[in-house]
mmCIF file of C-alpha atoms and ligand atoms in Angstrom:
data_model
loop_
_atom_site.group_PDB
_atom_site.id
_atom_site.type_symbol
_atom_site.label_atom_id
_atom_site.label_comp_id
_atom_site.label_asym_id
_atom_site.label_seq_id
_atom_site.Cartn_x
_atom_site.Cartn_y
_atom_site.Cartn_z
ATOM 1 C CA MET R 27 -72.341 72.444 -29.969
ATOM 2 C CA LEU R 28 -69.901 74.758 -28.127
ATOM 3 C CA THR R 29 -67.919 77.383 -29.911
ATOM 4 C CA PHE R 30 -64.174 77.650 -29.293
ATOM 5 C CA GLN R 31 -64.861 80.921 -27.414
ATOM 6 C CA GLN R 32 -67.422 79.283 -25.149
ATOM 7 C CA LEU R 33 -64.970 76.504 -24.460
ATOM 8 C CA ALA R 34 -62.312 79.068 -23.557
ATOM 9 C CA ASN R 35 -64.736 80.768 -21.268
ATOM 10 C CA ILE R 36 -65.485 77.475 -19.451
ATOM 11 C CA PHE R 37 -61.738 76.864 -19.139
ATOM 12 C CA GLU R 38 -61.216 80.432 -17.894
ATOM 13 C CA LYS R 39 -63.647 80.072 -15.014
ATOM 14 C CA SER R 40 -62.557 76.594 -13.942
ATOM 15 C CA GLN R 41 -59.498 75.581 -11.961
ATOM 16 C CA ASN R 42 -59.241 71.760 -11.809
ATOM 17 C CA PHE R 43 -59.165 69.696 -15.008
ATOM 18 C CA VAL R 44 -59.015 66.008 -15.874
ATOM 19 C CA ILE R 45 -58.193 65.098 -19.433
ATOM 20 C CA ILE R 46 -59.092 61.648 -20.697
ATOM 21 C CA SER R 47 -58.921 59.773 -23.950
ATOM 22 C CA HIS R 48 -59.728 56.329 -25.278
ATOM 23 C CA ILE R 49 -58.575 52.809 -24.628
ATOM 24 C CA ASN R 50 -55.321 52.090 -26.431
ATOM 25 C CA PRO R 51 -54.675 55.734 -27.198
ATOM 26 C CA ASP R 52 -53.090 56.614 -30.543
ATOM 27 C CA ALA R 53 -50.821 59.562 -31.222
ATOM 28 C CA ASP R 54 -53.779 61.904 -31.933
ATOM 29 C CA ALA R 55 -55.273 61.065 -28.543
ATOM 30 C CA ILE R 56 -51.990 61.455 -26.676
ATOM 31 C CA GLY R 57 -50.839 64.503 -28.609
ATOM 32 C CA SER R 58 -54.150 66.302 -28.139
ATOM 33 C CA GLU R 59 -54.259 65.512 -24.452
ATOM 34 C CA LEU R 60 -50.771 66.825 -23.911
ATOM 35 C CA ALA R 61 -51.391 69.943 -25.950
ATOM 36 C CA PHE R 62 -54.421 70.735 -23.688
ATOM 37 C CA LEU R 63 -52.499 69.847 -20.569
ATOM 38 C CA LYS R 64 -49.646 72.188 -21.447
ATOM 39 C CA ALA R 65 -52.010 74.995 -22.476
ATOM 40 C CA LEU R 66 -53.991 74.700 -19.240
ATOM 41 C CA GLN R 67 -50.766 74.608 -17.191
ATOM 42 C CA PHE R 68 -49.641 77.785 -18.967
ATOM 43 C CA ARG R 69 -52.929 79.338 -17.734
ATOM 44 C CA LYS R 70 -51.997 78.215 -14.161
ATOM 45 C CA LYS R 71 -54.762 75.590 -14.055
ATOM 46 C CA ASN R 72 -54.431 72.204 -12.339
ATOM 47 C CA ALA R 73 -54.707 69.603 -14.982
ATOM 48 C CA LYS R 74 -54.088 65.871 -15.119
ATOM 49 C CA ILE R 75 -54.235 63.380 -17.864
ATOM 50 C CA ILE R 76 -55.755 60.062 -16.721
ATOM 51 C CA ASN R 77 -56.179 57.223 -19.277
ATOM 52 C CA HIS R 78 -57.365 53.693 -19.020
ATOM 53 C CA SER R 79 -54.340 52.367 -20.934
ATOM 54 C CA GLU R 80 -50.583 52.871 -20.742
ATOM 55 C CA THR R 81 -49.236 55.297 -23.255
ATOM 56 C CA PRO R 82 -47.949 53.251 -26.222
ATOM 57 C CA ASP R 83 -44.130 53.211 -26.448
ATOM 58 C CA PHE R 84 -44.061 54.831 -29.911
ATOM 59 C CA VAL R 85 -45.595 58.020 -28.704
ATOM 60 C CA ALA R 86 -44.174 58.207 -25.175
ATOM 61 C CA PHE R 87 -41.500 60.703 -26.363
ATOM 62 C CA LEU R 88 -44.196 63.408 -26.356
ATOM 63 C CA ASP R 89 -44.813 63.058 -22.639
ATOM 64 C CA GLU R 90 -41.571 64.804 -21.837
ATOM 65 C CA GLN R 91 -42.289 65.260 -18.041
ATOM 66 C CA ASN R 92 -43.940 61.881 -17.682
ATOM 67 C CA GLU R 93 -47.291 63.395 -16.787
ATOM 68 C CA ILE R 94 -49.736 60.890 -18.221
ATOM 69 C CA GLU R 95 -51.216 58.613 -15.569
ATOM 70 C CA VAL R 96 -52.868 55.303 -15.909
ATOM 71 C CA TYR R 97 -56.215 55.161 -14.099
ATOM 72 C CA ARG R 98 -56.208 53.635 -10.638
ATOM 73 C CA PRO R 99 -59.479 54.126 -8.743
ATOM 74 C CA GLU R 100 -57.813 54.481 -5.377
ATOM 75 C CA VAL R 101 -55.637 57.370 -6.582
ATOM 76 C CA HIS R 102 -57.745 59.013 -9.204
ATOM 77 C CA ASP R 103 -61.397 58.770 -8.176
ATOM 78 C CA LYS R 104 -60.958 61.624 -5.719
ATOM 79 C CA ILE R 105 -59.239 63.746 -8.331
ATOM 80 C CA ILE R 106 -61.946 63.083 -10.843
ATOM 81 C CA GLU R 107 -64.616 63.844 -8.271
ATOM 82 C CA ASN R 108 -62.950 67.144 -7.440
ATOM 83 C CA ALA R 109 -62.440 68.254 -10.986
ATOM 84 C CA ASP R 110 -64.356 71.256 -12.382
ATOM 85 C CA VAL R 111 -64.054 70.026 -15.946
ATOM 86 C CA ILE R 112 -63.660 66.561 -17.377
ATOM 87 C CA LEU R 113 -62.296 67.018 -20.932
ATOM 88 C CA ILE R 114 -62.655 63.968 -23.140
ATOM 89 C CA VAL R 115 -60.627 64.067 -26.359
ATOM 90 C CA ASP R 116 -60.626 61.949 -29.546
ATOM 91 C CA LEU R 117 -63.781 60.017 -28.661
ATOM 92 C CA SER R 118 -67.441 60.729 -28.141
ATOM 93 C CA ASN R 119 -68.743 57.398 -26.994
ATOM 94 C CA LEU R 120 -68.153 57.208 -23.288
ATOM 95 C CA SER R 121 -67.685 53.445 -23.284
ATOM 96 C CA ARG R 122 -64.387 53.962 -25.138
ATOM 97 C CA VAL R 123 -62.757 55.528 -22.095
ATOM 98 C CA GLY R 124 -62.533 52.023 -20.555
ATOM 99 C CA SER R 125 -62.464 51.556 -16.801
ATOM 100 C CA VAL R 126 -62.734 55.297 -16.122
ATOM 101 C CA GLU R 127 -66.286 55.241 -17.474
ATOM 102 C CA GLU R 128 -68.021 54.378 -14.194
ATOM 103 C CA ILE R 129 -66.590 57.249 -12.203
ATOM 104 C CA ILE R 130 -67.334 59.780 -14.994
ATOM 105 C CA ARG R 131 -70.913 58.559 -15.254
ATOM 106 C CA LYS R 132 -71.272 59.061 -11.525
ATOM 107 C CA SER R 133 -69.871 62.549 -11.446
ATOM 108 C CA ASN R 134 -72.025 65.582 -12.128
ATOM 109 C CA LYS R 135 -69.096 67.728 -13.285
ATOM 110 C CA THR R 136 -68.865 69.615 -16.504
ATOM 111 C CA THR R 137 -67.960 66.980 -19.075
ATOM 112 C CA ILE R 138 -66.919 68.003 -22.586
ATOM 113 C CA TYR R 139 -66.335 65.953 -25.742
ATOM 114 C CA PHE R 140 -63.674 67.386 -28.035
ATOM 115 C CA ASP R 141 -63.610 65.044 -31.000
ATOM 116 C CA HIS R 142 -63.837 64.334 -34.734
ATOM 117 C CA HIS R 143 -65.645 61.024 -34.815
ATOM 118 C CA GLN R 144 -69.127 60.395 -36.139
ATOM 119 C CA ASN R 145 -72.178 59.366 -34.100
ATOM 120 C CA PRO R 146 -71.456 60.818 -30.604
ATOM 121 C CA ASP R 147 -73.551 59.440 -27.802
ATOM 122 C CA ASP R 148 -75.765 61.744 -25.776
ATOM 123 C CA PHE R 149 -73.793 61.558 -22.533
ATOM 124 C CA THR R 150 -72.964 65.244 -22.557
ATOM 125 C CA ASP R 151 -74.451 68.306 -24.393
ATOM 126 C CA LEU R 152 -71.213 70.140 -24.061
ATOM 127 C CA GLN R 153 -69.200 69.203 -27.125
ATOM 128 C CA ILE R 154 -67.115 70.362 -29.992
ATOM 129 C CA ILE R 155 -67.229 67.672 -32.599
ATOM 130 C CA ASN R 156 -66.021 68.338 -36.122
ATOM 131 C CA THR R 157 -66.155 65.299 -38.314
ATOM 132 C CA GLU R 158 -64.546 67.204 -41.150
ATOM 133 C CA LYS R 159 -61.241 67.430 -39.302
ATOM 134 C CA VAL R 160 -58.591 64.849 -40.066
ATOM 135 C CA ALA R 161 -57.204 64.934 -36.471
ATOM 136 C CA VAL R 162 -58.244 66.254 -33.105
ATOM 137 C CA GLY R 163 -54.750 67.778 -33.009
ATOM 138 C CA GLU R 164 -55.817 70.124 -35.789
ATOM 139 C CA MET R 165 -58.858 71.193 -33.696
ATOM 140 C CA VAL R 166 -56.674 71.775 -30.680
ATOM 141 C CA PHE R 167 -54.384 73.995 -32.718
ATOM 142 C CA ASP R 168 -57.369 75.955 -34.075
ATOM 143 C CA PHE R 169 -58.820 76.310 -30.612
ATOM 144 C CA LEU R 170 -55.563 77.552 -29.067
ATOM 145 C CA THR R 171 -54.819 80.057 -31.786
ATOM 146 C CA GLU R 172 -58.313 81.378 -32.530
ATOM 147 C CA THR R 173 -59.069 82.078 -28.833
ATOM 148 C CA GLN R 174 -55.437 82.830 -28.028
ATOM 149 C CA PHE R 175 -55.948 80.686 -24.919
ATOM 150 C CA ALA R 176 -52.241 79.812 -24.796
ATOM 151 C CA PRO R 177 -49.262 80.209 -27.070
ATOM 152 C CA ILE R 178 -48.051 77.164 -28.997
ATOM 153 C CA SER R 179 -44.883 76.172 -27.126
ATOM 154 C CA LYS R 180 -42.372 73.805 -28.734
ATOM 155 C CA GLN R 181 -43.776 70.886 -26.690
ATOM 156 C CA ILE R 182 -47.336 71.741 -27.750
ATOM 157 C CA ALA R 183 -46.132 72.014 -31.335
ATOM 158 C CA ASN R 184 -44.532 68.593 -31.225
ATOM 159 C CA ALA R 185 -47.647 67.103 -29.684
ATOM 160 C CA ILE R 186 -50.019 68.711 -32.264
ATOM 161 C CA TYR R 187 -47.733 67.939 -35.206
ATOM 162 C CA THR R 188 -47.532 64.262 -34.182
ATOM 163 C CA ALA R 189 -51.324 64.063 -33.688
ATOM 164 C CA ILE R 190 -51.968 65.503 -37.151
ATOM 165 C CA LEU R 191 -49.234 63.524 -38.899
ATOM 166 C CA THR R 192 -50.413 60.156 -37.645
ATOM 167 C CA ASP R 193 -54.161 60.648 -37.940
ATOM 168 C CA SER R 194 -53.798 62.008 -41.412
ATOM 169 C CA GLY R 195 -51.446 59.172 -42.525
ATOM 170 C CA TYR R 196 -48.717 61.702 -43.396
ATOM 171 C CA PHE R 197 -50.974 64.349 -44.755
ATOM 172 C CA ARG R 198 -52.642 62.121 -47.312
ATOM 173 C CA TYR R 199 -55.961 60.791 -45.935
ATOM 174 C CA GLU R 200 -59.266 62.231 -46.900
ATOM 175 C CA ARG R 201 -60.085 65.315 -44.767
ATOM 176 C CA THR R 202 -56.495 66.530 -45.083
ATOM 177 C CA THR R 203 -56.760 70.090 -46.343
ATOM 178 C CA SER R 204 -54.529 73.082 -47.204
ATOM 179 C CA HIS R 205 -55.321 74.202 -43.675
ATOM 180 C CA THR R 206 -53.785 71.027 -42.334
ATOM 181 C CA TYR R 207 -50.591 71.787 -44.311
ATOM 182 C CA ASN R 208 -50.614 75.436 -43.182
ATOM 183 C CA ILE R 209 -50.720 74.321 -39.550
ATOM 184 C CA ALA R 210 -47.834 72.002 -40.171
ATOM 185 C CA GLY R 211 -45.901 74.923 -41.650
ATOM 186 C CA ILE R 212 -46.524 77.062 -38.592
ATOM 187 C CA LEU R 213 -45.538 74.214 -36.297
ATOM 188 C CA LEU R 214 -42.231 73.862 -38.220
ATOM 189 C CA GLU R 215 -41.597 77.558 -37.750
ATOM 190 C CA ILE R 216 -42.120 77.078 -34.013
ATOM 191 C CA GLY R 217 -39.398 74.444 -33.992
ATOM 192 C CA VAL R 218 -40.831 71.075 -34.836
ATOM 193 C CA ASN R 219 -38.207 68.879 -36.459
ATOM 194 C CA PRO R 220 -39.982 66.543 -38.834
ATOM 195 C CA LYS R 221 -36.953 64.276 -39.220
ATOM 196 C CA TRP R 222 -36.689 63.769 -35.466
ATOM 197 C CA ILE R 223 -40.487 63.128 -35.132
ATOM 198 C CA PHE R 224 -40.322 60.564 -37.907
ATOM 199 C CA GLU R 225 -37.397 58.840 -36.258
ATOM 200 C CA MET R 226 -39.213 58.805 -32.898
ATOM 201 C CA LEU R 227 -42.416 57.430 -34.442
ATOM 202 C CA TYR R 228 -41.199 54.985 -37.049
ATOM 203 C CA GLU R 229 -37.661 54.151 -36.520
ATOM 204 C CA GLN R 230 -37.677 52.708 -33.018
ATOM 205 C CA ASN R 231 -39.029 49.265 -33.975
ATOM 206 C CA SER R 232 -38.112 46.165 -32.126
ATOM 207 C CA LEU R 233 -37.052 42.971 -33.893
ATOM 208 C CA ILE R 234 -40.348 41.453 -32.693
ATOM 209 C CA ARG R 235 -42.194 44.049 -34.655
ATOM 210 C CA SER R 236 -40.234 43.253 -37.819
ATOM 211 C CA HIS R 237 -40.903 39.548 -37.413
ATOM 212 C CA LEU R 238 -44.618 40.115 -36.809
ATOM 213 C CA LEU R 239 -44.821 42.248 -39.894
ATOM 214 C CA GLY R 240 -43.291 39.422 -41.835
ATOM 215 C CA PHE R 241 -45.925 36.940 -40.565
ATOM 216 C CA ALA R 242 -48.689 39.457 -41.214
ATOM 217 C CA LEU R 243 -47.601 40.092 -44.783
ATOM 218 C CA ILE R 244 -47.208 36.444 -45.535
ATOM 219 C CA SER R 245 -50.813 35.899 -44.338
ATOM 220 C CA SER R 246 -52.178 38.416 -46.833
ATOM 221 C CA GLU R 247 -55.010 37.030 -48.952
ATOM 222 C CA LEU R 248 -57.193 38.550 -51.718
ATOM 223 C CA HIS R 249 -60.971 38.158 -51.899
ATOM 224 C CA GLY R 250 -63.705 39.718 -53.921
ATOM 225 C CA GLY R 251 -61.883 39.460 -57.250
ATOM 226 C CA GLY R 252 -58.690 40.948 -55.835
ATOM 227 C CA LYS R 253 -60.427 44.047 -54.407
ATOM 228 C CA ILE R 254 -60.281 42.998 -50.812
ATOM 229 C CA CYS R 255 -57.067 42.175 -48.958
ATOM 230 C CA SER R 256 -57.169 40.529 -45.569
ATOM 231 C CA ILE R 257 -54.337 40.004 -43.082
ATOM 232 C CA THR R 258 -54.788 37.407 -40.305
ATOM 233 C CA ILE R 259 -52.692 37.277 -37.211
ATOM 234 C CA ARG R 260 -53.425 34.361 -34.917
ATOM 235 C CA ASN R 261 -52.746 34.110 -31.214
ATOM 236 C CA ASP R 262 -50.180 31.364 -31.592
ATOM 237 C CA ILE R 263 -47.980 33.726 -33.688
ATOM 238 C CA LEU R 264 -48.364 36.518 -31.138
ATOM 239 C CA SER R 265 -47.323 34.260 -28.240
ATOM 240 C CA LYS R 266 -44.479 32.659 -30.259
ATOM 241 C CA LEU R 267 -43.025 36.061 -31.016
ATOM 242 C CA ASN R 268 -43.966 37.469 -27.582
ATOM 243 C CA ALA R 269 -45.674 40.367 -29.469
ATOM 244 C CA ASN R 270 -48.361 42.664 -28.054
ATOM 245 C CA GLU R 271 -51.045 44.916 -29.373
ATOM 246 C CA SER R 272 -48.730 47.810 -30.032
ATOM 247 C CA ASP R 273 -46.586 45.728 -32.322
ATOM 248 C CA ILE R 274 -49.620 45.475 -34.662
ATOM 249 C CA GLU R 275 -49.988 49.197 -35.022
ATOM 250 C CA GLY R 276 -49.686 50.343 -38.651
ATOM 251 C CA ILE R 277 -50.062 46.892 -40.243
ATOM 252 C CA THR R 278 -53.488 47.755 -41.765
ATOM 253 C CA SER R 279 -51.903 50.137 -44.217
ATOM 254 C CA TYR R 280 -50.283 47.227 -46.061
ATOM 255 C CA THR R 281 -53.662 45.864 -47.106
ATOM 256 C CA LEU R 282 -54.332 48.906 -49.245
ATOM 257 C CA SER R 283 -50.843 48.941 -50.691
ATOM 258 C CA ILE R 284 -51.726 46.172 -53.122
ATOM 259 C CA LYS R 285 -52.844 47.240 -56.590
ATOM 260 C CA ASN R 286 -56.726 47.326 -57.087
ATOM 261 C CA VAL R 287 -57.504 46.707 -53.410
ATOM 262 C CA ARG R 288 -60.445 48.829 -52.216
ATOM 263 C CA ILE R 289 -61.012 47.241 -48.809
ATOM 264 C CA GLY R 290 -58.443 46.171 -46.290
ATOM 265 C CA LEU R 291 -59.259 43.841 -43.331
ATOM 266 C CA VAL R 292 -56.948 42.963 -40.532
ATOM 267 C CA PHE R 293 -58.004 40.254 -38.112
ATOM 268 C CA VAL R 294 -56.059 39.692 -34.875
ATOM 269 C CA GLU R 295 -56.850 36.881 -32.520
ATOM 270 C CA TYR R 296 -55.932 37.526 -28.871
ATOM 271 C CA GLU R 297 -56.438 34.983 -26.102
ATOM 272 C CA ASN R 298 -60.017 36.023 -25.247
ATOM 273 C CA GLU R 299 -60.623 38.679 -27.786
ATOM 274 C CA ILE R 300 -60.721 39.383 -31.456
ATOM 275 C CA LYS R 301 -59.758 42.696 -32.983
ATOM 276 C CA ALA R 302 -60.569 43.532 -36.553
ATOM 277 C CA SER R 303 -59.598 46.721 -38.385
ATOM 278 C CA PHE R 304 -61.234 47.868 -41.630
ATOM 279 C CA ARG R 305 -59.889 50.252 -44.171
ATOM 280 C CA SER R 306 -61.318 51.377 -47.490
ATOM 281 C CA ARG R 307 -60.793 53.685 -50.458
ATOM 282 C CA GLY R 308 -63.400 56.121 -51.604
ATOM 283 C CA THR R 309 -66.885 55.984 -50.162
ATOM 284 C CA ILE R 310 -67.164 52.358 -49.043
ATOM 285 C CA PRO R 311 -68.341 52.872 -45.477
ATOM 286 C CA MET R 312 -66.215 50.931 -43.082
ATOM 287 C CA ASN R 313 -67.912 52.539 -40.083
ATOM 288 C CA LYS R 314 -71.198 50.910 -41.337
ATOM 289 C CA LEU R 315 -69.495 47.555 -41.744
ATOM 290 C CA ALA R 316 -68.118 47.863 -38.232
ATOM 291 C CA SER R 317 -71.344 48.868 -36.684
ATOM 292 C CA GLU R 318 -73.020 45.755 -37.986
ATOM 293 C CA PHE R 319 -70.616 43.801 -35.769
ATOM 294 C CA GLY R 320 -70.793 46.171 -32.776
ATOM 295 C CA GLY R 321 -67.888 48.441 -33.665
ATOM 296 C CA GLY R 322 -67.432 51.961 -35.119
ATOM 297 C CA GLY R 323 -65.157 54.487 -36.699
ATOM 298 C CA HIS R 324 -64.813 56.591 -39.786
ATOM 299 C CA ILE R 325 -65.841 55.970 -43.432
ATOM 300 C CA ASN R 326 -62.339 54.850 -44.396
ATOM 301 C CA ALA R 327 -61.102 53.458 -41.105
ATOM 302 C CA ALA R 328 -63.105 51.527 -38.554
ATOM 303 C CA GLY R 329 -62.872 48.537 -36.303
ATOM 304 C CA ILE R 330 -64.354 46.152 -33.822
ATOM 305 C CA ARG R 331 -63.362 44.270 -30.764
ATOM 306 C CA LEU R 332 -65.310 41.142 -29.714
ATOM 307 C CA GLU R 333 -64.972 38.807 -26.830
ATOM 308 C CA ASN R 334 -65.721 35.079 -26.613
ATOM 309 C CA ILE R 335 -66.478 34.509 -30.227
ATOM 310 C CA ASN R 336 -65.247 31.999 -32.801
ATOM 311 C CA PHE R 337 -62.430 33.616 -34.717
ATOM 312 C CA ASP R 338 -62.818 31.824 -38.053
ATOM 313 C CA GLU R 339 -66.520 32.211 -38.073
ATOM 314 C CA ILE R 340 -66.543 35.905 -37.508
ATOM 315 C CA ARG R 341 -63.673 36.398 -39.876
ATOM 316 C CA ASN R 342 -65.578 34.628 -42.690
ATOM 317 C CA LYS R 343 -68.736 36.597 -41.914
ATOM 318 C CA ILE R 344 -66.877 39.910 -42.123
ATOM 319 C CA ILE R 345 -65.099 39.007 -45.326
ATOM 320 C CA ASN R 346 -68.429 37.928 -46.916
ATOM 321 C CA ARG R 347 -70.119 41.085 -45.789
ATOM 322 C CA ALA R 348 -67.226 43.162 -47.127
ATOM 323 C CA ILE R 349 -67.665 41.538 -50.541
ATOM 324 C CA GLU R 350 -71.324 42.623 -50.449
ATOM 325 C CA TYR R 351 -70.246 46.203 -49.596
ATOM 326 C CA LEU R 352 -67.922 46.049 -52.611
ATOM 327 C CA ASP R 353 -70.865 44.924 -54.786
ATOM 328 C CA MET R 354 -73.088 47.688 -53.469
ATOM 329 C CA GLU R 355 -70.390 50.227 -54.223
ATOM 330 C CA GLU R 356 -69.956 48.996 -57.763
ATOM 331 C CA LYS R 357 -73.729 49.058 -58.511
ATOM 332 C CA LYS R 358 -73.883 52.664 -57.471
HETATM 333 MN MN1 MN O 416 -58.260 61.027 -33.931
#
């Protein structure tokens, strides 16, 4: 494990950087990438953010100068090959970078994981992974301030604040600490406007999203004696509404909003793919449940993506397994 100072030293002696995050980046991924980008630019480094996926609309406001690029081999392979440092944020399983994986595997450049997820793969020894942190954004703040690598500009502050806010579910998820709140306080002093960020994140919805939420909520079912809530969104609904994956963002939280529910499951059927998200209260390990089906995540939030598999079959299997997890928890 690197220390912040060792990371700063690596940054110091390098000139060309590529910053990458995961498929379907969330606000922690995008915010952390942008905070690093702006800090490196302040230090007169060449840095580029290259992601597999487009930046989701809800978080695009952070990318003020439109600097995030979507990976295209013909444009970016050269840049990645010529980078001194490949900085990978908010993930530590290389397969999660999507189509960029191949070129990174081929390169022999300094590759660093900067993350807070469990079970990192062994692709690189150079890593700062702190699973106690609620958001990578918090780690970026600590890195920048402890090493004084770069001052926290207003844009960096907005990026970090948004990263922390979203990954901590508004400063309420487990792993949110007084330090998390202290950081938020400092960011507000720098000029973050919480009302504006809230408006940007949560009050820009389309009518499609409202309609989809309606269908999703109506589909809610209870299992396991009312302690599991599942939401099921089928492909015909998505096509009827012309909804896409980003319209589903945030729906999982509604499962745990029902009294007594300890496990929330959201199943989404795409044309050739199934996405399932798992949430839990307390110590019911959703990352374990997810790993049984080839996915991963944190204790209270995890998920899977599966291709070419029968939707109802896998849905039933997961629900039954979740009931067993509930039983195990109650026998503890
Ligand atoms: Mn994160």
